[in-house]
Amino acid sequence: MQNVSNRAGTDQNDTDAERAWEAEIDAMLASGALAGTAAQFAQPHGANLLGRMEQLEDWHARRSAHGVWQYARALDGAPHPIASIQDEAGVSARGINFASQDYLSLASHPVVAEAAARALQDAGPHSAGSAVLLGNTKTSLALEKAIGELVQTEHVTLFPTGWGAAFGAITALVQAQDHIVIDQFAHASLRQGASAATTNISINRHLDVAHVRELLAAIRARDAEHAILVVTEGLFSMDSDSPDLATLQASCHEYNATLMVDVAHDLGALGPDGSGCIGIQGMLGKIDLVMGAFSKTFSSNGGFVATKSRAVKRHLQLYAGPHMFSNALSPIQAGVVLQCVEIVRAEEGRLLRADLMRNVQALRKLLSADDLLCMGMPSAIVPVLIGSETVSRLVGKMLFKHSVFVNQVEFPGVPIGASRLRLQLMANHNIQQIKRAAAVIAGAVERATAAIDSGEARMQMRKVG
Ligand SMILES: Cc1ncc(COP(=O)(O)O)c(C=O)c1O
C-alpha cells in the first residue's frame, strides 16, 4: 500500500515536472528567446549612434530572461577541469569545465606559476612600453628565440594578443592593390585584418586547395604585378580540421603568392614536440608565415608571427600597428609563455599531449556512440554539430543547469544554421568527468530536440486553433 501510494505520488510529480517543462518551452518559444540571430543586429541603422543599439538589448533581455544568453559568463577561480562559473545574471554553478582554453593544463602547472612569480620579482608587472620602445625584456627576446625554434622559422615578432598578431601582420604586409585569398571559415582576426588591408579579397571554400588554385590562377591571369597573401589555419578553431599545407604552400609558390598559417589551436597541443599541424604534415620550416596565439596552450595572452626573412620582421616591427603602437607582453606573460614552451618541447609535454589525446578520443567515441556528430579530426577542440540555434541554445541552458560547461557557438562564430557545442579538452580532465559529460550532453541534445519539436507543434496548433 505504502509503495502504491509512493508510486502514485511519483507519477504525479513526473506529470507536474513534464507540464512545467512544456510551459517553460512554450514561454521561451512565445517570447522569441530562442529565435533570431546576431546577424540581425550587426549593422544597426539610425542617426543616433548609441540609441540604435537598443534592439540588440531587447533581444538580449528576451534571451536572458529564459537563461539562454550564453555569453559573458565568468570564472570564479582558475580554469580547471572542475570550475565555478557565474552567468551574466549572477547564477552560479560548479561543474565540469569544457569551456576554457588550457589544452595542456599548463595554467595550473606549479612550475609555470613559479615562472610568473619569478618574472614579477625580477621585472615587475608591467612592460612599460611598446616592443619597439623599450617594451622588450630579456625574457621576451628569449621567447622570440624559443618560438623560432619551436616552429623552425627564425625571425619572430611578438604581439600583445593573438588577435593583434593576425590583424597586425595582414594589415602591415598587404597593400590596397594586393590580393588576399582566405578560407571561408578563417578566424575573425584574419578576416577583419584582410578587410582592413584590401578590398581584393577572394574567399576559398573551406580546406579546398583546388579552389585556392583556381582563385590564384584567376588573379594571376589579370594581375602579375601585385602581391597575393593566402590565409588559412593549421587547425580550424570551430571545425577542428586542417588543410593540406604542402599542396597549399606549393600552389602559393607556383603563383608567386605567400602563405600565412594561423596555428593558434594546434601549436603546443598537437604534433611531434608540440609542433602542431605544420609538424604533423612534415612542413616545419617550410611555411612562409606562421602566426600563432599563446592563449590556448601557453597560459597567457599574446601572439607571434614567424618568418624566414629578417626584412619581413623589420617591416612588421615598424608597420604592424598592434606591435608598434600597443604595449608589449608584460614580463610575467613573457616568462609564463617561455616556461610553457620549455614544457611543451620536453618529455613532459609529450606526456601531457598523450593525456589530452586520450581524453579527446574517449569523448569523441562516447558522443559518437550516442549518434552525435563530432566534427573534424581529434584535437583539443571537439565541435559537436547541432545545426539549429533554437535547439542548441536550449541544450546550452540544460548543460549549465546540469553543471557541464561548454561553449554553445552560433553566428558570428559559425554560419547561421551551423550552431554547435564547442568542447575544449584539457590534459587534466579525467575519464569519469568525460563519461559523465558525454552522458549529460547526449541526454540534453535528445531532450531539447524533442522539446522543441513538440513545442513548435503546440504553437502551430494554437495558431490554427
Ligand atoms: C584561430 C585564432 N586566431 C587568433 C585568435 C586570437 O587570439 P587571442 O584570443 O589570443 O588574441 C584566436 C582566438 O580566439 C583564434 O581562435
GROMACS .gro file of C-alpha atoms and ligand atoms in nm:
model
  481
    1MET     CA    1   0.000   0.000   0.000
    2GLN     CA    2   0.280   0.225   0.105
    3ASN     CA    3   0.458   0.154  -0.224
    4VAL     CA    4   0.149   0.211  -0.432
    5SER     CA    5   0.081   0.549  -0.281
    6ASN     CA    6   0.451   0.645  -0.327
    7ARG     CA    7   0.432   0.536  -0.688
    8ALA     CA    8   0.118   0.742  -0.735
    9GLY     CA    9   0.297   1.040  -0.578
   10THR     CA   10   0.596   0.990  -0.806
   11ASP     CA   11   0.377   0.967  -1.115
   12GLN     CA   12   0.208   1.291  -1.012
   13ASN     CA   13   0.549   1.456  -0.962
   14ASP     CA   14   0.664   1.336  -1.305
   15THR     CA   15   0.349   1.473  -1.468
   16ASP     CA   16   0.388   1.806  -1.288
   17ALA     CA   17   0.755   1.829  -1.391
   18GLU     CA   18   0.667   1.747  -1.752
   19ARG     CA   19   0.392   2.014  -1.754
   20ALA     CA   20   0.630   2.271  -1.606
   21TRP     CA   21   0.889   2.182  -1.868
   22GLU     CA   22   0.637   2.218  -2.151
   23ALA     CA   23   0.522   2.550  -2.009
   24GLU     CA   24   0.883   2.670  -1.993
   25ILE     CA   25   0.945   2.567  -2.355
   26ASP     CA   26   0.622   2.734  -2.467
   27ALA     CA   27   0.715   3.054  -2.285
   28MET     CA   28   1.061   3.056  -2.445
   29LEU     CA   29   0.920   2.999  -2.793
   30ALA     CA   30   0.644   3.257  -2.748
   31SER     CA   31   0.880   3.525  -2.618
   32GLY     CA   32   1.127   3.483  -2.904
   33ALA     CA   33   1.407   3.390  -2.663
   34LEU     CA   34   1.515   3.106  -2.889
   35ALA     CA   35   1.464   3.292  -3.216
   36GLY     CA   36   1.674   3.530  -3.423
   37THR     CA   37   2.050   3.553  -3.472
   38ALA     CA   38   2.314   3.815  -3.401
   39ALA     CA   39   2.327   3.884  -3.777
   40GLN     CA   40   2.003   4.085  -3.743
   41PHE     CA   41   2.167   4.343  -3.518
   42ALA     CA   42   2.516   4.361  -3.666
   43GLN     CA   43   2.457   4.672  -3.876
   44PRO     CA   44   2.210   4.894  -3.692
   45HIS     CA   45   2.055   5.189  -3.876
   46GLY     CA   46   1.953   5.530  -3.747
   47ALA     CA   47   2.104   5.871  -3.687
   48ASN     CA   48   2.163   5.820  -3.316
   49LEU     CA   49   2.480   5.611  -3.296
   50LEU     CA   50   2.429   5.489  -2.941
   51GLY     CA   51   2.050   5.482  -2.933
   52ARG     CA   52   2.029   5.239  -3.225
   53MET     CA   53   2.175   4.957  -3.015
   54GLU     CA   54   1.851   4.915  -2.820
   55GLN     CA   55   1.708   4.641  -3.045
   56LEU     CA   56   2.003   4.422  -2.960
   57GLU     CA   57   1.949   4.493  -2.593
   58ASP     CA   58   1.583   4.387  -2.623
   59TRP     CA   59   1.686   4.061  -2.788
   60HIS     CA   60   1.937   4.004  -2.510
   61ALA     CA   61   1.672   4.072  -2.244
   62ARG     CA   62   1.433   3.818  -2.400
   63ARG     CA   63   1.703   3.552  -2.407
   64SER     CA   64   1.850   3.636  -2.070
   65ALA     CA   65   1.508   3.617  -1.900
   66HIS     CA   66   1.496   3.249  -2.001
   67GLY     CA   67   1.860   3.166  -1.926
   68VAL     CA   68   1.957   3.123  -2.289
   69TRP     CA   69   2.212   3.404  -2.321
   70GLN     CA   70   2.534   3.207  -2.336
   71TYR     CA   71   2.785   3.492  -2.339
   72ALA     CA   72   2.987   3.678  -2.077
   73ARG     CA   73   2.992   3.411  -1.809
   74ALA     CA   74   3.267   3.449  -1.552
   75LEU     CA   75   3.504   3.200  -1.395
   76ASP     CA   76   3.534   3.218  -1.021
   77GLY     CA   77   3.889   3.087  -0.977
   78ALA     CA   78   4.123   2.911  -1.220
   79PRO     CA   79   4.026   2.740  -1.549
   80HIS     CA   80   4.047   2.388  -1.405
   81PRO     CA   81   3.856   2.081  -1.529
   82ILE     CA   82   3.622   2.136  -1.234
   83ALA     CA   83   3.541   2.504  -1.214
   84SER     CA   84   3.298   2.753  -1.065
   85ILE     CA   85   3.114   2.971  -1.312
   86GLN     CA   86   2.871   3.257  -1.280
   87ASP     CA   87   2.641   3.353  -1.563
   88GLU     CA   88   2.565   3.712  -1.657
   89ALA     CA   89   2.250   3.711  -1.443
   90GLY     CA   90   2.457   3.614  -1.138
   91VAL     CA   91   2.355   3.245  -1.127
   92SER     CA   92   2.648   3.035  -1.000
   93ALA     CA   93   2.730   2.674  -1.069
   94ARG     CA   94   3.022   2.442  -1.011
   95GLY     CA   95   3.084   2.164  -1.258
   96ILE     CA   96   3.289   2.003  -1.534
   97ASN     CA   97   3.455   2.266  -1.742
   98PHE     CA   98   3.491   2.221  -2.119
   99ALA     CA   99   3.465   2.593  -2.188
  100SER     CA  100   3.820   2.708  -2.103
  101GLN     CA  101   4.121   2.707  -2.331
  102ASP     CA  102   4.406   2.550  -2.141
  103TYR     CA  103   4.476   2.249  -2.356
  104LEU     CA  104   4.778   2.107  -2.171
  105SER     CA  105   4.656   2.229  -1.829
  106LEU     CA  106   4.966   2.445  -1.801
  107ALA     CA  107   4.774   2.729  -1.633
  108SER     CA  108   4.773   2.519  -1.316
  109HIS     CA  109   5.127   2.383  -1.352
  110PRO     CA  110   5.334   2.475  -1.045
  111VAL     CA  111   5.648   2.544  -1.249
  112VAL     CA  112   5.452   2.789  -1.466
  113ALA     CA  113   5.322   2.965  -1.155
  114GLU     CA  114   5.682   2.986  -1.027
  115ALA     CA  115   5.793   3.138  -1.359
  116ALA     CA  116   5.520   3.403  -1.321
  117ALA     CA  117   5.630   3.479  -0.965
  118ARG     CA  118   5.996   3.498  -1.069
  119ALA     CA  119   5.918   3.736  -1.355
  120LEU     CA  120   5.716   3.956  -1.120
  121GLN     CA  121   6.004   3.960  -0.874
  122ASP     CA  122   6.270   4.030  -1.140
  123ALA     CA  123   6.098   4.275  -1.371
  124GLY     CA  124   5.772   4.389  -1.211
  125PRO     CA  125   5.422   4.355  -1.352
  126HIS     CA  126   5.440   4.588  -1.649
  127SER     CA  127   5.623   4.606  -1.984
  128ALA     CA  128   5.602   4.987  -1.972
  129GLY     CA  129   5.637   5.036  -2.345
  130SER     CA  130   5.564   4.900  -2.689
  131ALA     CA  131   5.809   4.634  -2.807
  132VAL     CA  132   5.993   4.888  -3.020
  133LEU     CA  133   6.010   5.150  -2.742
  134LEU     CA  134   6.179   4.960  -2.459
  135GLY     CA  135   5.889   4.718  -2.403
  136ASN     CA  136   6.117   4.424  -2.485
  137THR     CA  137   6.281   4.244  -2.199
  138LYS     CA  138   6.549   3.978  -2.181
  139THR     CA  139   6.268   3.728  -2.137
  140SER     CA  140   6.072   3.846  -2.441
  141LEU     CA  141   6.387   3.817  -2.654
  142ALA     CA  142   6.443   3.465  -2.519
  143LEU     CA  143   6.079   3.390  -2.602
  144GLU     CA  144   6.123   3.506  -2.962
  145LYS     CA  145   6.415   3.265  -2.994
  146ALA     CA  146   6.225   2.976  -2.831
  147ILE     CA  147   5.922   3.022  -3.060
  148GLY     CA  148   6.154   3.043  -3.361
  149GLU     CA  149   6.299   2.705  -3.260
  150LEU     CA  150   5.957   2.551  -3.196
  151VAL     CA  151   5.825   2.644  -3.541
  152GLN     CA  152   6.170   2.625  -3.704
  153THR     CA  153   6.118   2.967  -3.856
  154GLU     CA  154   6.379   3.201  -3.724
  155HIS     CA  155   6.258   3.559  -3.720
  156VAL     CA  156   5.980   3.602  -3.467
  157THR     CA  157   5.782   3.916  -3.384
  158LEU     CA  158   5.575   3.913  -3.065
  159PHE     CA  159   5.236   4.079  -3.021
  160PRO     CA  160   5.033   4.156  -2.707
  161THR     CA  161   4.748   3.934  -2.834
  162GLY     CA  162   4.694   3.666  -3.093
  163TRP     CA  163   4.431   3.892  -3.242
  164GLY     CA  164   4.692   4.166  -3.283
  165ALA     CA  165   4.935   3.924  -3.448
  166ALA     CA  166   4.679   3.820  -3.710
  167PHE     CA  167   4.537   4.166  -3.777
  168GLY     CA  168   4.874   4.340  -3.749
  169ALA     CA  169   5.059   4.106  -3.982
  170ILE     CA  170   4.798   4.115  -4.256
  171THR     CA  171   4.746   4.490  -4.247
  172ALA     CA  172   5.121   4.555  -4.239
  173LEU     CA  173   5.212   4.322  -4.523
  174VAL     CA  174   4.921   4.359  -4.766
  175GLN     CA  175   4.874   4.685  -4.955
  176ALA     CA  176   4.545   4.809  -5.102
  177GLN     CA  177   4.631   4.693  -5.457
  178ASP     CA  178   4.737   4.346  -5.341
  179HIS     CA  179   4.514   4.039  -5.313
  180ILE     CA  180   4.410   3.806  -5.034
  181VAL     CA  181   4.273   3.454  -5.072
  182ILE     CA  182   4.125   3.340  -4.743
  183ASP     CA  183   3.945   3.027  -4.621
  184GLN     CA  184   3.572   3.088  -4.566
  185PHE     CA  185   3.599   2.976  -4.203
  186ALA     CA  186   3.916   3.168  -4.111
  187HIS     CA  187   3.911   3.333  -3.769
  188ALA     CA  188   3.764   3.683  -3.734
  189SER     CA  189   4.109   3.832  -3.660
  190LEU     CA  190   4.228   3.712  -4.000
  191ARG     CA  191   3.911   3.812  -4.185
  192GLN     CA  192   3.899   4.156  -4.030
  193GLY     CA  193   4.269   4.204  -4.099
  194ALA     CA  194   4.205   4.111  -4.461
  195SER     CA  195   3.913   4.354  -4.491
  196ALA     CA  196   4.117   4.635  -4.338
  197ALA     CA  197   4.406   4.572  -4.578
  198THR     CA  198   4.237   4.549  -4.918
  199THR     CA  199   3.907   4.507  -5.098
  200ASN     CA  200   4.068   4.250  -5.329
  201ILE     CA  201   3.957   3.951  -5.125
  202SER     CA  202   3.871   3.608  -5.265
  203ILE     CA  203   3.716   3.354  -5.032
  204ASN     CA  204   3.801   2.991  -5.087
  205ARG     CA  205   3.573   2.702  -4.996
  206HIS     CA  206   3.680   2.556  -4.663
  207LEU     CA  207   4.002   2.350  -4.696
  208ASP     CA  208   3.958   2.332  -5.074
  209VAL     CA  209   4.307   2.365  -5.218
  210ALA     CA  210   4.183   2.311  -5.574
  211HIS     CA  211   3.959   2.614  -5.523
  212VAL     CA  212   4.255   2.815  -5.391
  213ARG     CA  213   4.447   2.723  -5.705
  214GLU     CA  214   4.156   2.833  -5.926
  215LEU     CA  215   4.140   3.167  -5.745
  216LEU     CA  216   4.517   3.215  -5.770
  217ALA     CA  217   4.513   3.135  -6.141
  218ALA     CA  218   4.230   3.383  -6.197
  219ILE     CA  219   4.410   3.658  -6.006
  220ARG     CA  220   4.740   3.597  -6.184
  221ALA     CA  221   4.565   3.593  -6.523
  222ARG     CA  222   4.470   3.957  -6.471
  223ASP     CA  223   4.738   4.087  -6.234
  224ALA     CA  224   5.101   3.984  -6.239
  225GLU     CA  225   5.215   4.300  -6.063
  226HIS     CA  226   5.071   4.287  -5.716
  227ALA     CA  227   5.129   4.050  -5.428
  228ILE     CA  228   4.893   3.775  -5.308
  229LEU     CA  229   4.857   3.651  -4.949
  230VAL     CA  230   4.682   3.317  -4.892
  231VAL     CA  231   4.545   3.283  -4.538
  232THR     CA  232   4.449   2.964  -4.359
  233GLU     CA  233   4.468   2.796  -4.019
  234GLY     CA  234   4.671   2.496  -3.904
  235LEU     CA  235   4.367   2.371  -3.712
  236PHE     CA  236   4.035   2.547  -3.762
  237SER     CA  237   3.901   2.662  -3.429
  238MET     CA  238   3.532   2.583  -3.485
  239ASP     CA  239   3.573   2.278  -3.707
  240SER     CA  240   3.884   2.103  -3.576
  241ASP     CA  241   4.015   2.029  -3.924
  242SER     CA  242   4.332   2.108  -4.112
  243PRO     CA  243   4.419   2.193  -4.473
  244ASP     CA  244   4.676   2.014  -4.688
  245LEU     CA  245   4.960   2.252  -4.612
  246ALA     CA  246   5.217   2.104  -4.852
  247THR     CA  247   4.989   2.141  -5.155
  248LEU     CA  248   4.877   2.483  -5.041
  249GLN     CA  249   5.234   2.607  -4.995
  250ALA     CA  250   5.346   2.461  -5.330
  251SER     CA  251   5.045   2.622  -5.504
  252CYS     CA  252   5.132   2.957  -5.348
  253HIS     CA  253   5.485   2.941  -5.479
  254GLU     CA  254   5.363   2.835  -5.824
  255TYR     CA  255   5.156   3.156  -5.844
  256ASN     CA  256   5.407   3.382  -5.669
  257ALA     CA  257   5.181   3.406  -5.364
  258THR     CA  258   5.267   3.391  -4.992
  259LEU     CA  259   5.109   3.152  -4.741
  260MET     CA  260   5.019   3.251  -4.385
  261VAL     CA  261   4.908   2.979  -4.141
  262ASP     CA  262   4.746   3.058  -3.805
  263VAL     CA  263   4.850   2.787  -3.557
  264ALA     CA  264   4.668   2.926  -3.252
  265HIS     CA  265   4.492   2.599  -3.167
  266ASP     CA  266   4.742   2.332  -3.267
  267LEU     CA  267   5.086   2.464  -3.175
  268GLY     CA  268   5.197   2.306  -2.849
  269ALA     CA  269   4.890   2.083  -2.817
  270LEU     CA  270   4.942   1.856  -3.119
  271GLY     CA  271   5.226   1.707  -3.319
  272PRO     CA  272   5.583   1.595  -3.255
  273ASP     CA  273   5.739   1.814  -2.983
  274GLY     CA  274   5.424   2.026  -2.992
  275SER     CA  275   5.496   2.142  -3.347
  276GLY     CA  276   5.125   2.139  -3.434
  277CYS     CA  277   4.972   2.056  -3.771
  278ILE     CA  278   5.272   2.202  -3.951
  279GLY     CA  279   5.491   1.944  -3.776
  280ILE     CA  280   5.240   1.662  -3.830
  281GLN     CA  281   5.239   1.738  -4.202
  282GLY     CA  282   5.619   1.750  -4.226
  283MET     CA  283   5.613   2.120  -4.312
  284LEU     CA  284   5.822   2.266  -4.028
  285GLY     CA  285   6.040   2.546  -4.157
  286LYS     CA  286   5.865   2.537  -4.495
  287ILE     CA  287   5.569   2.773  -4.441
  288ASP     CA  288   5.618   3.136  -4.548
  289LEU     CA  289   5.450   3.295  -4.245
  290VAL     CA  290   5.348   3.118  -3.926
  291MET     CA  291   5.120   3.313  -3.693
  292GLY     CA  292   5.000   3.198  -3.353
  293ALA     CA  293   4.837   3.285  -3.022
  294PHE     CA  294   4.959   3.188  -2.675
  295SER     CA  295   4.613   3.190  -2.524
  296LYS     CA  296   4.514   2.829  -2.590
  297THR     CA  297   4.812   2.620  -2.479
  298PHE     CA  298   5.072   2.863  -2.341
  299SER     CA  299   4.872   3.003  -2.049
  300SER     CA  300   4.888   3.368  -2.144
  301ASN     CA  301   4.763   3.638  -2.373
  302GLY     CA  302   4.997   3.713  -2.661
  303GLY     CA  303   5.078   3.614  -3.016
  304PHE     CA  304   5.356   3.593  -3.270
  305VAL     CA  305   5.444   3.598  -3.637
  306ALA     CA  306   5.741   3.391  -3.756
  307THR     CA  307   5.914   3.435  -4.091
  308LYS     CA  308   6.239   3.325  -4.252
  309SER     CA  309   6.317   3.683  -4.351
  310ARG     CA  310   6.479   3.940  -4.125
  311ALA     CA  311   6.345   4.210  -4.357
  312VAL     CA  312   5.988   4.093  -4.304
  313LYS     CA  313   6.040   4.104  -3.929
  314ARG     CA  314   6.177   4.458  -3.961
  315HIS     CA  315   5.872   4.561  -4.164
  316LEU     CA  316   5.636   4.414  -3.903
  317GLN     CA  317   5.822   4.600  -3.627
  318LEU     CA  318   5.753   4.933  -3.792
  319TYR     CA  319   5.420   4.882  -3.965
  320ALA     CA  320   5.218   4.623  -3.768
  321GLY     CA  321   5.006   4.855  -3.554
  322PRO     CA  322   4.947   4.620  -3.260
  323HIS     CA  323   5.323   4.559  -3.234
  324MET     CA  324   5.441   4.917  -3.278
  325PHE     CA  325   5.157   5.106  -3.110
  326SER     CA  326   5.045   4.875  -2.832
  327ASN     CA  327   5.241   4.792  -2.519
  328ALA     CA  328   5.442   4.471  -2.531
  329LEU     CA  329   5.363   4.150  -2.345
  330SER     CA  330   5.421   4.203  -1.975
  331PRO     CA  331   5.732   4.040  -1.824
  332ILE     CA  332   5.500   3.797  -1.646
  333GLN     CA  333   5.329   3.694  -1.970
  334ALA     CA  334   5.663   3.653  -2.149
  335GLY     CA  335   5.802   3.448  -1.858
  336VAL     CA  336   5.495   3.226  -1.846
  337VAL     CA  337   5.494   3.157  -2.219
  338LEU     CA  338   5.869   3.088  -2.220
  339GLN     CA  339   5.824   2.834  -1.941
  340CYS     CA  340   5.531   2.676  -2.123
  341VAL     CA  341   5.735   2.643  -2.443
  342GLU     CA  342   6.002   2.464  -2.243
  343ILE     CA  343   5.747   2.216  -2.105
  344VAL     CA  344   5.582   2.172  -2.445
  345ARG     CA  345   5.916   2.072  -2.601
  346ALA     CA  346   6.021   1.839  -2.317
  347GLU     CA  347   5.917   1.481  -2.241
  348GLU     CA  348   5.656   1.622  -2.003
  349GLY     CA  349   5.491   1.798  -2.295
  350ARG     CA  350   5.471   1.472  -2.486
  351LEU     CA  351   5.303   1.305  -2.188
  352LEU     CA  352   5.057   1.591  -2.146
  353ARG     CA  353   4.968   1.573  -2.517
  354ALA     CA  354   4.913   1.198  -2.474
  355ASP     CA  355   4.679   1.265  -2.178
  356LEU     CA  356   4.493   1.525  -2.379
  357MET     CA  357   4.457   1.293  -2.677
  358ARG     CA  358   4.336   1.006  -2.455
  359ASN     CA  359   4.062   1.238  -2.328
  360VAL     CA  360   3.975   1.359  -2.677
  361GLN     CA  361   3.949   1.008  -2.820
  362ALA     CA  362   3.736   0.891  -2.525
  363LEU     CA  363   3.495   1.184  -2.553
  364ARG     CA  364   3.460   1.158  -2.930
  365LYS     CA  365   3.395   0.783  -2.902
  366LEU     CA  366   3.127   0.824  -2.635
  367LEU     CA  367   2.948   1.109  -2.812
  368SER     CA  368   2.960   0.931  -3.149
  369ALA     CA  369   2.816   0.617  -2.987
  370ASP     CA  370   2.519   0.835  -2.890
  371ASP     CA  371   2.478   0.940  -3.254
  372LEU     CA  372   2.617   1.288  -3.205
  373LEU     CA  373   2.830   1.428  -3.486
  374CYS     CA  374   3.182   1.521  -3.367
  375MET     CA  375   3.324   1.733  -3.645
  376GLY     CA  376   3.677   1.728  -3.782
  377MET     CA  377   3.979   1.543  -3.653
  378PRO     CA  378   4.085   1.461  -3.295
  379SER     CA  379   4.227   1.774  -3.131
  380ALA     CA  380   4.169   1.964  -2.808
  381ILE     CA  381   3.857   2.108  -2.971
  382VAL     CA  382   3.562   1.874  -3.005
  383PRO     CA  383   3.287   2.050  -3.203
  384VAL     CA  384   2.950   1.876  -3.176
  385LEU     CA  385   2.723   1.983  -3.458
  386ILE     CA  386   2.367   2.072  -3.359
  387GLY     CA  387   2.259   2.291  -3.652
  388SER     CA  388   1.953   2.476  -3.526
  389GLU     CA  389   2.026   2.770  -3.294
  390THR     CA  390   1.694   2.706  -3.121
  391VAL     CA  391   1.790   2.355  -3.012
  392SER     CA  392   2.148   2.448  -2.940
  393ARG     CA  393   2.051   2.736  -2.706
  394LEU     CA  394   1.822   2.507  -2.512
  395VAL     CA  395   2.096   2.244  -2.489
  396GLY     CA  396   2.337   2.510  -2.362
  397LYS     CA  397   2.093   2.609  -2.089
  398MET     CA  398   2.034   2.248  -1.987
  399LEU     CA  399   2.405   2.172  -1.972
  400PHE     CA  400   2.469   2.473  -1.747
  401LYS     CA  401   2.190   2.353  -1.521
  402HIS     CA  402   2.345   2.006  -1.507
  403SER     CA  403   2.689   2.152  -1.433
  404VAL     CA  404   2.856   2.065  -1.763
  405PHE     CA  405   3.008   2.382  -1.906
  406VAL     CA  406   3.057   2.406  -2.281
  407ASN     CA  407   3.064   2.694  -2.526
  408GLN     CA  408   2.750   2.695  -2.733
  409VAL     CA  409   2.853   2.870  -3.053
  410GLU     CA  410   2.644   3.028  -3.322
  411PHE     CA  411   2.672   3.322  -3.563
  412PRO     CA  412   2.903   3.521  -3.574
  413GLY     CA  413   3.135   3.241  -3.458
  414VAL     CA  414   2.995   2.997  -3.716
  415PRO     CA  415   2.750   3.029  -4.008
  416ILE     CA  416   2.377   3.059  -3.936
  417GLY     CA  417   2.218   2.714  -3.908
  418ALA     CA  418   2.551   2.550  -3.818
  419SER     CA  419   2.535   2.605  -3.446
  420ARG     CA  420   2.740   2.369  -3.236
  421LEU     CA  421   2.872   2.289  -2.895
  422ARG     CA  422   3.244   2.355  -2.881
  423LEU     CA  423   3.405   2.144  -2.612
  424GLN     CA  424   3.764   2.223  -2.524
  425LEU     CA  425   3.951   1.946  -2.354
  426MET     CA  426   4.246   1.965  -2.122
  427ALA     CA  427   4.519   1.718  -2.030
  428ASN     CA  428   4.392   1.718  -1.671
  429HIS     CA  429   4.034   1.613  -1.741
  430ASN     CA  430   3.976   1.259  -1.619
  431ILE     CA  431   3.778   0.976  -1.765
  432GLN     CA  432   3.498   0.999  -1.505
  433GLN     CA  433   3.442   1.363  -1.597
  434ILE     CA  434   3.438   1.274  -1.965
  435LYS     CA  435   3.193   0.987  -1.920
  436ARG     CA  436   2.959   1.198  -1.712
  437ALA     CA  437   2.975   1.490  -1.954
  438ALA     CA  438   2.912   1.268  -2.258
  439ALA     CA  439   2.605   1.115  -2.094
  440VAL     CA  440   2.467   1.456  -1.992
  441ILE     CA  441   2.531   1.607  -2.336
  442ALA     CA  442   2.368   1.318  -2.522
  443GLY     CA  443   2.066   1.332  -2.289
  444ALA     CA  444   2.035   1.710  -2.324
  445VAL     CA  445   2.051   1.704  -2.704
  446GLU     CA  446   1.784   1.432  -2.722
  447ARG     CA  447   1.554   1.604  -2.473
  448ALA     CA  448   1.598   1.951  -2.623
  449THR     CA  449   1.533   1.827  -2.977
  450ALA     CA  450   1.213   1.654  -2.869
  451ALA     CA  451   1.102   1.953  -2.659
  452ILE     CA  452   1.148   2.200  -2.944
  453ASP     CA  453   0.972   1.972  -3.192
  454SER     CA  454   0.668   1.929  -2.969
  455GLY     CA  455   0.673   2.292  -2.854
  456GLU     CA  456   0.670   2.413  -3.215
  457ALA     CA  457   0.388   2.170  -3.294
  458ARG     CA  458   0.184   2.309  -3.000
  459MET     CA  459   0.245   2.665  -3.121
  460GLN     CA  460   0.132   2.567  -3.469
  461MET     CA  461  -0.186   2.407  -3.334
  462ARG     CA  462  -0.266   2.714  -3.127
  463LYS     CA  463  -0.224   2.933  -3.435
  464VAL     CA  464  -0.451   2.708  -3.636
  465GLY     CA  465  -0.699   2.683  -3.345
  466LIG     C1  466   4.238   3.088  -3.488
  466LIG     C2  467   4.257   3.203  -3.395
  466LIG     N1  468   4.344   3.300  -3.427
  466LIG     C3  469   4.364   3.405  -3.346
  466LIG     C4  470   4.298   3.419  -3.227
  466LIG     C5  471   4.320   3.538  -3.140
  466LIG     O1  472   4.398   3.502  -3.032
  466LIG     P1  473   4.384   3.573  -2.889
  466LIG     O2  474   4.250   3.538  -2.836
  466LIG     O3  475   4.493   3.510  -2.811
  466LIG     O4  476   4.403   3.718  -2.909
  466LIG     C6  477   4.209   3.319  -3.189
  466LIG     C7  478   4.138   3.330  -3.060
  466LIG     O5  479   4.024   3.315  -3.041
  466LIG     C8  480   4.186   3.210  -3.275
  466LIG     O6  481   4.097   3.115  -3.244
   0.00000   0.00000   0.00000
